[in-house]
Coordinates of C-alpha atoms in Angstrom, one line a residue:
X15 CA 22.6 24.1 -1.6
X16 CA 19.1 22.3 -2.4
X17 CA 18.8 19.3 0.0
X18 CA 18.0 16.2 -1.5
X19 CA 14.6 14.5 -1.2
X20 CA 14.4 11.4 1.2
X21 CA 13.9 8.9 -1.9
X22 CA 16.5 9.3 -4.4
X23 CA 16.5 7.6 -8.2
X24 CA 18.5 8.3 -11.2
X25 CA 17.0 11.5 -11.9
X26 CA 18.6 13.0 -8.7
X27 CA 22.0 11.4 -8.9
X28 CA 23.9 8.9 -11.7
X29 CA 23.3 5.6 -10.9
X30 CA 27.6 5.2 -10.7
X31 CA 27.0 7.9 -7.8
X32 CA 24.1 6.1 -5.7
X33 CA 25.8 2.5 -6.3
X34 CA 29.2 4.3 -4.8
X35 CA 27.1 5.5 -1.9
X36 CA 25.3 2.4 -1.0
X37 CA 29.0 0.7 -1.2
X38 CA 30.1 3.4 1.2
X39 CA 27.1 2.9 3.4
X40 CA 25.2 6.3 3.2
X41 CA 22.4 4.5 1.4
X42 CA 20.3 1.7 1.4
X43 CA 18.0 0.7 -1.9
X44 CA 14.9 0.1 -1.1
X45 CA 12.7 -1.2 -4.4
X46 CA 14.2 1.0 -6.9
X47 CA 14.9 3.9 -5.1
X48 CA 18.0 4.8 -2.9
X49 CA 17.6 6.2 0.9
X50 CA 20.0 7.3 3.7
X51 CA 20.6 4.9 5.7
X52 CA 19.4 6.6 8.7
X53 CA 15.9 7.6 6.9
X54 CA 13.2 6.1 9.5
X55 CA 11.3 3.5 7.2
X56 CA 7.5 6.0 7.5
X57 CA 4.9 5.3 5.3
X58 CA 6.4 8.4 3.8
X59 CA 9.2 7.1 2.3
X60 CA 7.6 3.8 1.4
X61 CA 5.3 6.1 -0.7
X62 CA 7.8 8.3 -2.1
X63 CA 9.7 5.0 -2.9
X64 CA 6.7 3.6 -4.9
X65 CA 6.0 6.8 -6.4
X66 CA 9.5 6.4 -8.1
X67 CA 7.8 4.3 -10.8
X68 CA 5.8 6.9 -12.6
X69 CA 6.5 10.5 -13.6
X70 CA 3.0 11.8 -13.2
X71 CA 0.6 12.2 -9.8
X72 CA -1.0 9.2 -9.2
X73 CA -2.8 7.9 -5.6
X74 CA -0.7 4.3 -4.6
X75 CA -3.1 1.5 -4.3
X76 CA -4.2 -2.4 -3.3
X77 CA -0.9 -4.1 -3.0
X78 CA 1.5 -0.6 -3.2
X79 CA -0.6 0.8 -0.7
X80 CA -0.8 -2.3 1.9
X81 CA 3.1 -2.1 1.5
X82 CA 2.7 1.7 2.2
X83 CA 0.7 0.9 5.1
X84 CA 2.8 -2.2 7.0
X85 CA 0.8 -4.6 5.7
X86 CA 3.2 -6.2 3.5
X87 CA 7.2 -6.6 4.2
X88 CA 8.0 -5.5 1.1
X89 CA 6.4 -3.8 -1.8
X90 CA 5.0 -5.8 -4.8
X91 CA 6.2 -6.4 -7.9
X92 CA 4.1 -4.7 -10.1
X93 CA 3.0 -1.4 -8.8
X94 CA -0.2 -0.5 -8.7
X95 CA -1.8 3.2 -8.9
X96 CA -5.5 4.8 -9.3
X97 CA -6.8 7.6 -10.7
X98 CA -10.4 8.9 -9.7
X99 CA -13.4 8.2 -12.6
X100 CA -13.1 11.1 -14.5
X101 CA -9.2 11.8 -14.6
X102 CA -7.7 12.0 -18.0
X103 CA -4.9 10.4 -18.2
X104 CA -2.8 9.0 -20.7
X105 CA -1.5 5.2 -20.8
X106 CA 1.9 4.6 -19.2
X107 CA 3.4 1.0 -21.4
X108 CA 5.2 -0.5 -18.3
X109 CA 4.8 -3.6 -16.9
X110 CA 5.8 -2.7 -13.5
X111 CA 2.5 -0.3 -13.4
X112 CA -0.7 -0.9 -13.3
X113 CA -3.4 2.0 -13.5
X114 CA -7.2 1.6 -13.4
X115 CA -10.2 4.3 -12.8
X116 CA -12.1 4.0 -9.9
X117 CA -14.8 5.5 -8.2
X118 CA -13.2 7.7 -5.0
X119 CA -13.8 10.2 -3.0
X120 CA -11.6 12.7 -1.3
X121 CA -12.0 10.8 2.1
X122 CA -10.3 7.7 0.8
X123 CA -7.2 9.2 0.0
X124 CA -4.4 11.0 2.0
X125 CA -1.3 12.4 1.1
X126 CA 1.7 11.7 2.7
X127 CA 5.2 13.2 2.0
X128 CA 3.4 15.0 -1.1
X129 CA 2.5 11.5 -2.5
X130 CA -1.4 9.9 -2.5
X131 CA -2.5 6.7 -1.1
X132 CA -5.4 4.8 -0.7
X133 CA -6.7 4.9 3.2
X134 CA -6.0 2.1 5.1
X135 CA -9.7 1.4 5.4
X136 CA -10.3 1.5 1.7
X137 CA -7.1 -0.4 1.1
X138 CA -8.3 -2.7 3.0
X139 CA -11.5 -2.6 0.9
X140 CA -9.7 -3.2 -2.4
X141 CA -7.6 -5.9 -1.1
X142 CA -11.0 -7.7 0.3
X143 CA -12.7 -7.4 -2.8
X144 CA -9.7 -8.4 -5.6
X145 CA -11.0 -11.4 -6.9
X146 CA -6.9 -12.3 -8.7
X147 CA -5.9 -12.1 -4.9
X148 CA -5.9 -15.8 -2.9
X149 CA -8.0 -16.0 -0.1
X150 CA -5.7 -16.5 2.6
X151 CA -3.0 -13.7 1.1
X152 CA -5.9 -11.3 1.2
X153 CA -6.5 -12.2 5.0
X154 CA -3.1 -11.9 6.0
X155 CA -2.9 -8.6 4.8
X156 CA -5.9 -6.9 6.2
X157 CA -5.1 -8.7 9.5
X158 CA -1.8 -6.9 9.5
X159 CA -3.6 -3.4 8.4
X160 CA -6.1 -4.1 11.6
X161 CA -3.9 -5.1 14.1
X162 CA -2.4 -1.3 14.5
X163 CA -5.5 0.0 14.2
X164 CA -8.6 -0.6 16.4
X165 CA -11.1 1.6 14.6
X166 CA -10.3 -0.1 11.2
X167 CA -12.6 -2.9 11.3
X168 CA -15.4 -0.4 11.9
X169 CA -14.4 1.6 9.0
X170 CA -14.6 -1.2 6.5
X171 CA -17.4 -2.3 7.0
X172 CA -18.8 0.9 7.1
X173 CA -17.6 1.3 3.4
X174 CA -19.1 -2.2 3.1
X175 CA -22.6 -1.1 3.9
X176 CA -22.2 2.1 1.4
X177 CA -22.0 -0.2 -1.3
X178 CA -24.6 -2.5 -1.2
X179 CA -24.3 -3.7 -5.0
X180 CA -21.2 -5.0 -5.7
X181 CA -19.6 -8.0 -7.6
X182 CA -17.7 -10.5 -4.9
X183 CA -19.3 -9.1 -1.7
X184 CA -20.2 -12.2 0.3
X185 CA -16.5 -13.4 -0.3
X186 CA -15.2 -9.9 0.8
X187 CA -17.2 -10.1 3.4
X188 CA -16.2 -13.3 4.8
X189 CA -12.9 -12.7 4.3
X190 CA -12.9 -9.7 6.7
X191 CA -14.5 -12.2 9.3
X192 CA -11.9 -14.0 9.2
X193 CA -9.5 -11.3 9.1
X194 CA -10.9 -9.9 12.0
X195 CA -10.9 -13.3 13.7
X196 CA -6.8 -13.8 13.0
X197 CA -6.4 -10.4 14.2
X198 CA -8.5 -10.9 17.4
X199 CA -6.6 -14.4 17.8
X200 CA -3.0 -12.5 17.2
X201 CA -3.6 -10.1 20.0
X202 CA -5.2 -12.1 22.4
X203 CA -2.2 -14.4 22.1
X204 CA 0.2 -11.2 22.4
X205 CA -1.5 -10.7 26.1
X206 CA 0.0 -14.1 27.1
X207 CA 3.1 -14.6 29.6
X208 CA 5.8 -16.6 27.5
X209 CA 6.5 -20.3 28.7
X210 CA 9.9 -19.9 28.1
X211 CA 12.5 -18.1 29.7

């Protein structure tokens, strides 16, 4: 018998079947997929889950991939997906999506469970640079992405300094200050013996 994938939707099972299951308590839903309940929440699943929303290979990003990548508690409304400058690809009418062409290279993407995702660091990137995205929700995310991961601040910036010509950069830039301040502040403030008991 062919085991089921980790992430299931209505093209594995009827949806009668899946609601039945999550009443039974073998499965949670998680966005608009379905999981066992004892499925360890990896970035793997949180990428298979995303990947739900289109039919096609597609590498996560911004938003989806901060979610991906613990840097959001749940994932965003409107999924959002990339495909490198070049790809032919043809328009997906759904309001839950979002696709745009982007300059990448193979180094800014992994795979994980089969499914592509932005990098942290070039997540990171994206999310520092979206002009739509509010200061301070933009901070709080790429504090979150950094405080797991010592080397990331090096990484951005490093991308930073690759691309010297680019709309918003003092903003982006300032906004991973900050980031990196909140971050610092966070586990600094982790180090500290509790004053209550």
């Amino acid at each position: 018998m062919a085991r089921l994938p980790a992430v299931l939707g209505t093209d594995d099972l009827p949806l009668a079947e899946l609601c039945a299951a999550r009443i039974d308590g073998e499965l949670f839903t998680i966005d608009e997929g379905w999981a066992p309940i004892d499925e360890p929440d990896l970035p793997s699943l949180r990428a298979a889950v995303i990947a739900l929303r289109v039919s096609r290979p597609l590498i996560i990003e911004r938003l989806s991939a901060a979610w991906v990548h613990d840097g959001l508690d749940s994932p965003p409304r409107t999924a959002q997906f990339c495909v490198p400058h070049g790809s032919r690809i043809a328009v997906i009418a759904d309001r839950r999506v979002t696709i745009r062409e982007v300059a990448l290279t193979d180094d800014e993407f992994i795979e994980l469970g089969g499914v592509r995702c932005t990098t942290p660091a070039r997540t990171a990137f994206d999310l520092l640079r979206e002009a739509a995205l509010p200061d301070v929700d933009s901070e709080r995310i790429v504090t979150r992405l950094l405080a797991a991961r010592p080397r990331l601040e090096g990484q951005i910036r490093e991308r930073f300094d690759l691309a010297r010509r680019m709309p918003y950069r003092a903003r982006a830039l300032a906004r991973l200050d900050h980031a990196v301040e909140a971050a610092s502040a966070n586990s600094a403030g982790s180090g500290q013996p509790s004053l209550t008991r």
